[in-house]
């Protein structure tokens, strides 16, 4: 790695496969929060999001020696694993018992204390509305509007066409707007 | 896709923007667990492959200890010969004592050469 230029995720993965422990720390810092944030938004549960993130990262470590550079983006691959793990988790919950911890829970106290009540209300409102969406719509909206992935990238993550992504995000956004329509003033957006 | 189709979309865009700004950090315990997993995976790659245990039970181990099928064949043949001799007796084999005495006689014959015997007889005369 040359000074001043950050190595790509690909390069870090190769370094990791060659035994570089610092590469693991760098990849975790880059990709971990994105994986965790996405899982949390999609699942609505911190403990489950942590489990999914840890499992996804383990799969990343294990695939490192076989990773083909330039074939796919590491972040796209990781998003895909996260989404599949979320789907598997929800499928298991529907087939068996539902984890009592799977109820959306508040942020940790230290973070909440630093936020204003209105920011908190907005966060909860968005999360609550997201949880009302069908699973695939929720995934597409989170990837598009919070993770800011392009439609082709989302298509790769979700293994669907770009047109299907556009349809999912459009329908998801309409459903979110409808769910939040009556809360404009409450959330501090006024009537304008 | 138009980002501001309606006034309601503007609310959504604001919420999305706030969600992006407040992106969740990785909890410390989760970060530690991820890095521990990474170290464990790397350690697996560096560890030497464990020796494969000898499988197949007693007979396979015996065969390997003796030296494989050829050695085991020789051992079986010798064992069968010993067993046969044990049952039938050694009559069909030459008596080792006879062999010893026969060889002694040969060694004690002073003159087994005819020409030499004739010569010696002439000397006595």
Short mmCIF file of C-alpha atoms in Angstrom, two decimals:
data_model
loop_
_atom_site.label_atom_id
_atom_site.label_comp_id
_atom_site.label_asym_id
_atom_site.label_seq_id
_atom_site.Cartn_x
_atom_site.Cartn_y
_atom_site.Cartn_z
CA UNK A 1 0.00 0.00 0.00
CA UNK A 2 1.43 3.35 -1.02
CA UNK A 3 1.35 6.23 1.40
CA UNK A 4 -1.52 8.62 0.78
CA UNK A 5 -3.65 6.20 -1.20
CA UNK A 6 -6.10 3.97 0.58
CA UNK A 7 -6.04 0.37 -0.64
CA UNK A 8 -9.22 -0.94 -2.24
CA UNK A 9 -11.46 -3.39 -0.43
CA UNK A 10 -10.23 -6.01 -2.89
CA UNK A 11 -6.61 -5.35 -2.00
CA UNK A 12 -7.36 -5.44 1.71
CA UNK A 13 -9.07 -8.79 1.31
CA UNK A 14 -6.00 -10.19 -0.43
CA UNK A 15 -3.79 -8.83 2.35
CA UNK A 16 -6.09 -10.45 4.88
CA UNK A 17 -5.85 -13.78 3.07
CA UNK A 18 -2.07 -13.44 3.28
CA UNK A 19 -2.27 -13.17 7.06
CA UNK A 20 -2.36 -9.39 7.54
CA UNK A 21 -4.33 -8.74 10.72
CA UNK A 22 -4.42 -4.97 10.15
CA UNK A 23 -6.34 -5.57 6.91
CA UNK A 24 -9.10 -7.21 8.96
CA UNK A 25 -9.34 -4.15 11.19
CA UNK A 26 -9.51 -1.81 8.17
CA UNK A 27 -12.16 -3.88 6.38
CA UNK A 28 -14.19 -4.11 9.58
CA UNK A 29 -14.04 -0.34 10.00
CA UNK A 30 -15.12 0.23 6.40
CA UNK A 31 -17.74 -2.44 5.90
CA UNK A 32 -18.91 -3.38 9.38
CA UNK A 33 -21.02 -0.25 10.06
CA UNK A 34 -22.68 -0.50 6.64
CA UNK A 35 -23.54 -4.15 7.12
CA UNK A 36 -24.79 -3.52 10.65
CA UNK A 37 -26.80 -0.42 9.72
CA UNK A 38 -28.46 -2.18 6.81
CA UNK A 39 -29.29 -5.27 8.86
CA UNK A 40 -30.69 -3.09 11.65
CA UNK A 41 -32.90 -1.11 9.25
CA UNK A 42 -34.15 -4.26 7.57
CA UNK A 43 -34.65 -6.37 10.70
CA UNK A 44 -35.61 -3.63 13.14
CA UNK A 45 -33.78 -5.44 15.93
CA UNK A 46 -30.32 -4.71 17.27
CA UNK A 47 -29.44 -8.17 18.58
CA UNK A 48 -30.48 -9.85 15.35
CA UNK A 49 -28.63 -7.24 13.31
CA UNK A 50 -25.47 -7.91 15.32
CA UNK A 51 -25.77 -11.67 14.73
CA UNK A 52 -26.33 -11.19 11.00
CA UNK A 53 -23.40 -8.76 10.72
CA UNK A 54 -21.03 -11.07 12.55
CA UNK A 55 -22.05 -14.04 10.39
CA UNK A 56 -21.71 -12.02 7.18
CA UNK A 57 -18.22 -10.87 8.18
CA UNK A 58 -17.16 -14.43 9.02
CA UNK A 59 -18.25 -15.46 5.53
CA UNK A 60 -16.18 -12.60 4.13
CA UNK A 61 -13.09 -13.79 6.04
CA UNK A 62 -13.60 -17.34 4.84
CA UNK A 63 -14.00 -16.41 1.18
CA UNK A 64 -10.89 -14.20 1.20
CA UNK A 65 -8.42 -16.80 -0.20
CA UNK A 66 -10.77 -17.56 -3.11
CA UNK A 67 -11.74 -13.96 -3.83
CA UNK A 68 -11.33 -13.05 -7.49
CA UNK A 69 -10.18 -9.46 -7.71
CA UNK A 70 -12.16 -7.22 -10.02
CA UNK A 71 -15.01 -9.67 -10.48
CA UNK A 72 -17.38 -8.13 -7.93
CA UNK A 73 -17.29 -5.31 -5.41
CA UNK A 74 -16.61 -6.54 -1.90
CA UNK A 75 -19.26 -4.21 -0.49
CA UNK A 76 -21.89 -5.45 -2.96
CA UNK A 77 -21.04 -9.05 -2.10
CA UNK A 78 -21.36 -8.26 1.61
CA UNK A 79 -24.71 -6.47 1.19
CA UNK A 80 -25.96 -9.51 -0.65
CA UNK A 81 -24.89 -11.86 2.14
CA UNK A 82 -26.48 -9.57 4.72
CA UNK A 83 -29.76 -9.47 2.82
CA UNK A 84 -29.83 -13.24 2.37
CA UNK A 85 -29.12 -13.77 6.05
CA UNK A 86 -31.95 -11.35 6.93
CA UNK A 87 -34.32 -13.27 4.67
CA UNK A 88 -33.23 -16.60 6.17
CA UNK A 89 -33.74 -15.25 9.68
CA UNK A 90 -37.22 -13.96 8.93
CA UNK A 91 -38.11 -17.21 7.19
CA UNK A 92 -37.03 -19.21 10.23
CA UNK A 93 -39.04 -16.93 12.49
CA UNK A 94 -42.14 -17.35 10.36
CA UNK A 95 -41.68 -21.12 10.37
CA UNK A 96 -41.05 -21.44 14.07
CA UNK A 97 -41.17 -19.32 17.14
CA UNK A 98 -40.75 -15.57 16.96
CA UNK A 99 -37.91 -14.22 19.02
CA UNK A 100 -39.31 -11.97 21.71
CA UNK A 101 -36.28 -9.73 21.26
CA UNK A 102 -37.36 -9.12 17.68
CA UNK A 103 -39.39 -6.11 18.68
CA UNK A 104 -37.76 -2.85 17.62
CA UNK A 105 -35.85 -1.60 20.57
CA UNK A 106 -34.51 1.84 21.40
CA UNK A 107 -31.00 2.96 20.68
CA UNK A 108 -28.51 2.69 23.48
CA UNK A 109 -28.99 5.28 26.22
CA UNK A 110 -25.77 7.16 25.60
CA UNK A 111 -26.73 7.84 22.01
CA UNK A 112 -30.33 8.67 22.81
CA UNK A 113 -29.34 11.16 25.48
CA UNK A 114 -27.35 13.12 22.94
CA UNK A 115 -30.17 13.34 20.47
CA UNK A 116 -33.03 15.76 20.48
CA UNK A 117 -36.47 14.34 21.02
CA UNK A 118 -37.48 15.31 17.51
CA UNK A 119 -34.52 13.54 15.90
CA UNK A 120 -35.39 10.55 17.96
CA UNK A 121 -39.02 10.74 16.86
CA UNK A 122 -37.97 10.96 13.21
CA UNK A 123 -35.67 7.98 13.53
CA UNK A 124 -38.40 5.92 15.16
CA UNK A 125 -41.00 7.09 12.66
CA UNK A 126 -38.90 6.11 9.67
CA UNK A 127 -37.98 2.77 11.21
CA UNK A 128 -41.60 2.09 12.14
CA UNK A 129 -42.76 2.90 8.62
CA UNK A 130 -40.00 0.79 7.09
CA UNK A 131 -41.08 -2.17 9.18
CA UNK A 132 -44.57 -1.93 7.70
CA UNK A 133 -43.25 -2.47 4.18
CA UNK A 134 -43.08 -5.91 2.59
CA UNK A 135 -39.60 -7.33 3.08
CA UNK A 136 -38.28 -6.90 -0.48
CA UNK A 137 -39.57 -3.33 -0.70
CA UNK A 138 -37.90 -2.55 2.61
CA UNK A 139 -34.60 -3.98 1.41
CA UNK A 140 -34.72 -2.02 -1.84
CA UNK A 141 -35.61 1.26 -0.11
CA UNK A 142 -32.88 0.87 2.53
CA UNK A 143 -30.24 0.06 -0.09
CA UNK A 144 -31.33 2.88 -2.39
CA UNK A 145 -32.13 5.73 -0.04
CA UNK A 146 -30.06 5.06 3.07
CA UNK A 147 -27.08 3.10 1.75
CA UNK A 148 -27.22 5.09 -1.51
CA UNK A 149 -26.46 2.16 -3.80
CA UNK A 150 -27.19 2.55 -7.50
CA UNK A 151 -30.10 0.64 -9.01
CA UNK A 152 -27.78 -1.76 -10.90
CA UNK A 153 -25.89 -2.44 -7.67
CA UNK A 154 -29.14 -3.16 -5.85
CA UNK A 155 -30.17 -5.43 -8.69
CA UNK A 156 -26.94 -7.36 -8.15
CA UNK A 157 -27.45 -7.53 -4.39
CA UNK A 158 -31.07 -8.68 -4.63
CA UNK A 159 -30.59 -10.81 -7.73
CA UNK A 160 -33.39 -9.08 -9.63
CA UNK A 161 -33.60 -6.82 -12.69
CA UNK A 162 -32.99 -3.07 -12.57
CA UNK A 163 -36.63 -2.56 -13.57
CA UNK A 164 -37.74 -4.64 -10.60
CA UNK A 165 -35.55 -2.50 -8.32
CA UNK A 166 -37.13 0.68 -9.67
CA UNK A 167 -40.57 -0.77 -9.13
CA UNK A 168 -39.80 -1.91 -5.57
CA UNK A 169 -38.26 1.41 -4.52
CA UNK A 170 -41.08 3.44 -6.09
CA UNK A 171 -43.78 1.37 -4.41
CA UNK A 172 -41.84 1.35 -1.16
CA UNK A 173 -41.45 5.10 -1.17
CA UNK A 174 -45.15 5.61 -1.85
CA UNK A 175 -46.04 3.28 1.00
CA UNK A 176 -43.65 5.10 3.34
CA UNK A 177 -45.09 8.46 2.40
CA UNK A 178 -48.56 7.17 3.07
CA UNK A 179 -47.55 5.73 6.44
CA UNK A 180 -45.92 9.00 7.49
CA UNK A 181 -48.46 11.38 5.92
CA UNK A 182 -50.31 12.11 9.12
CA UNK A 183 -47.13 12.82 11.09
CA UNK A 184 -45.67 15.83 9.24
CA UNK A 185 -46.20 18.29 12.07
CA UNK A 186 -45.27 15.80 14.75
CA UNK A 187 -41.97 15.21 12.99
CA UNK A 188 -41.28 18.93 12.66
CA UNK A 189 -41.82 19.33 8.90
CA UNK A 190 -44.76 21.72 9.23
CA UNK A 191 -47.35 21.99 6.50
CA UNK A 192 -45.13 23.37 3.74
CA UNK B 1 -37.01 8.24 -10.27
CA UNK B 2 -38.11 11.72 -9.36
CA UNK B 3 -37.01 12.56 -5.87
CA UNK B 4 -39.62 15.23 -5.25
CA UNK B 5 -42.79 13.97 -6.78
CA UNK B 6 -44.93 15.44 -4.05
CA UNK B 7 -44.62 17.41 -0.89
CA UNK B 8 -44.73 14.15 0.99
CA UNK B 9 -41.58 12.96 -0.81
CA UNK B 10 -39.75 15.96 0.55
CA UNK B 11 -40.51 14.68 4.04
CA UNK B 12 -39.12 11.30 3.08
CA UNK B 13 -35.99 12.79 1.59
CA UNK B 14 -35.40 14.67 4.83
CA UNK B 15 -35.85 11.51 6.84
CA UNK B 16 -33.53 9.55 4.56
CA UNK B 17 -30.90 12.29 4.79
CA UNK B 18 -31.10 12.25 8.56
CA UNK B 19 -30.87 8.44 8.58
CA UNK B 20 -27.70 8.66 6.47
CA UNK B 21 -26.17 11.27 8.78
CA UNK B 22 -26.96 9.20 11.82
CA UNK B 23 -25.55 6.02 10.39
CA UNK B 24 -25.09 3.57 13.21
CA UNK B 25 -21.57 2.88 14.36
CA UNK B 26 -20.42 -0.65 15.00
CA UNK B 27 -20.96 -1.59 18.65
CA UNK B 28 -17.61 -2.20 20.34
CA UNK B 29 -18.51 -5.73 21.40
CA UNK B 30 -19.52 -6.61 17.85
CA UNK B 31 -16.33 -5.12 16.45
CA UNK B 32 -14.29 -7.17 18.91
CA UNK B 33 -16.19 -10.33 17.99
CA UNK B 34 -15.67 -9.72 14.25
CA UNK B 35 -11.93 -9.19 14.71
CA UNK B 36 -11.69 -12.28 16.92
CA UNK B 37 -13.38 -14.28 14.16
CA UNK B 38 -10.93 -12.87 11.63
CA UNK B 39 -7.95 -13.88 13.78
CA UNK B 40 -9.42 -17.37 14.28
CA UNK B 41 -9.92 -17.84 10.54
CA UNK B 42 -6.34 -16.74 9.84
CA UNK B 43 -5.06 -19.09 12.54
CA UNK B 44 -6.92 -21.98 10.87
CA UNK B 45 -5.06 -21.29 7.62
CA UNK B 46 -1.68 -21.20 9.34
CA UNK B 47 -2.14 -24.29 11.52
CA UNK B 48 -0.47 -27.47 10.19
CA UNK B 49 -2.83 -30.15 9.01
CA UNK B 50 -3.44 -32.67 11.76
CA UNK B 51 -2.03 -36.16 11.15
CA UNK B 52 -4.66 -38.45 9.83
CA UNK B 53 -5.51 -41.12 12.40
CA UNK B 54 -4.84 -44.72 11.37
CA UNK B 55 -8.20 -46.15 10.55
CA UNK B 56 -9.26 -49.69 9.77
CA UNK B 57 -8.77 -51.36 13.10
CA UNK B 58 -6.31 -53.93 14.38
CA UNK B 59 -5.66 -55.91 11.18
CA UNK B 60 -4.88 -52.85 9.07
CA UNK B 61 -2.53 -51.56 11.75
CA UNK B 62 -0.85 -55.00 11.95
CA UNK B 63 -0.42 -55.13 8.19
CA UNK B 64 1.12 -51.66 8.16
CA UNK B 65 3.41 -52.53 11.08
CA UNK B 66 4.68 -55.73 9.42
CA UNK B 67 5.38 -54.00 6.14
CA UNK B 68 2.41 -54.50 3.86
CA UNK B 69 1.02 -57.40 1.88
CA UNK B 70 4.36 -58.92 0.63
CA UNK B 71 5.75 -59.18 4.15
CA UNK B 72 2.47 -60.52 5.45
CA UNK B 73 2.48 -63.18 2.67
CA UNK B 74 5.93 -64.40 3.70
CA UNK B 75 4.88 -64.49 7.32
CA UNK B 76 1.77 -66.49 6.46
CA UNK B 77 3.78 -69.01 4.38
CA UNK B 78 6.31 -69.55 7.19
CA UNK B 79 3.51 -69.95 9.73
CA UNK B 80 1.73 -72.51 7.53
CA UNK B 81 4.96 -74.51 7.06
CA UNK B 82 5.57 -74.54 10.81
CA UNK B 83 2.04 -75.72 11.45
CA UNK B 84 2.36 -78.50 8.85
CA UNK B 85 5.61 -79.75 10.33
CA UNK B 86 4.05 -79.66 13.78
CA UNK B 87 1.22 -81.94 12.71
CA UNK B 88 3.01 -84.41 10.43
CA UNK B 89 6.34 -84.73 12.20
CA UNK B 90 9.76 -84.15 10.69
CA UNK B 91 10.24 -87.70 9.21
CA UNK B 92 10.34 -86.48 5.67
CA UNK B 93 13.14 -84.09 6.52
CA UNK B 94 16.80 -85.21 6.76
CA UNK B 95 18.04 -85.87 10.30
CA UNK B 96 20.28 -82.96 11.22
CA UNK B 97 22.43 -85.31 13.34
CA UNK B 98 23.06 -87.51 10.32
CA UNK B 99 24.17 -84.51 8.41
CA UNK B 100 26.64 -83.59 11.15
CA UNK B 101 28.15 -87.10 11.45
CA UNK B 102 28.31 -87.57 7.72
CA UNK B 103 30.26 -84.42 7.33
CA UNK B 104 32.56 -85.49 10.24
CA UNK B 105 33.30 -88.80 8.51
CA UNK B 106 34.19 -87.04 5.37
CA UNK B 107 36.56 -84.83 7.22
CA UNK B 108 38.28 -87.78 9.05
CA UNK B 109 38.88 -89.98 6.01
CA UNK B 110 42.65 -89.54 5.70
CA UNK B 111 43.04 -90.38 2.10
CA UNK B 112 40.09 -90.33 -0.14
CA UNK B 113 42.14 -89.94 -3.16
CA UNK B 114 42.99 -93.28 -4.84
CA UNK B 115 46.28 -92.13 -6.21
CA UNK B 116 47.43 -90.85 -2.89
CA UNK B 117 46.44 -94.13 -1.17
CA UNK B 118 48.44 -96.14 -3.66
CA UNK B 119 51.42 -93.91 -3.16
CA UNK B 120 51.25 -94.27 0.59
CA UNK B 121 50.91 -98.03 0.30
CA UNK B 122 54.06 -98.08 -1.72
CA UNK B 123 55.77 -96.10 1.03
CA UNK B 124 54.80 -98.71 3.62
CA UNK B 125 56.25 -101.39 1.56
#
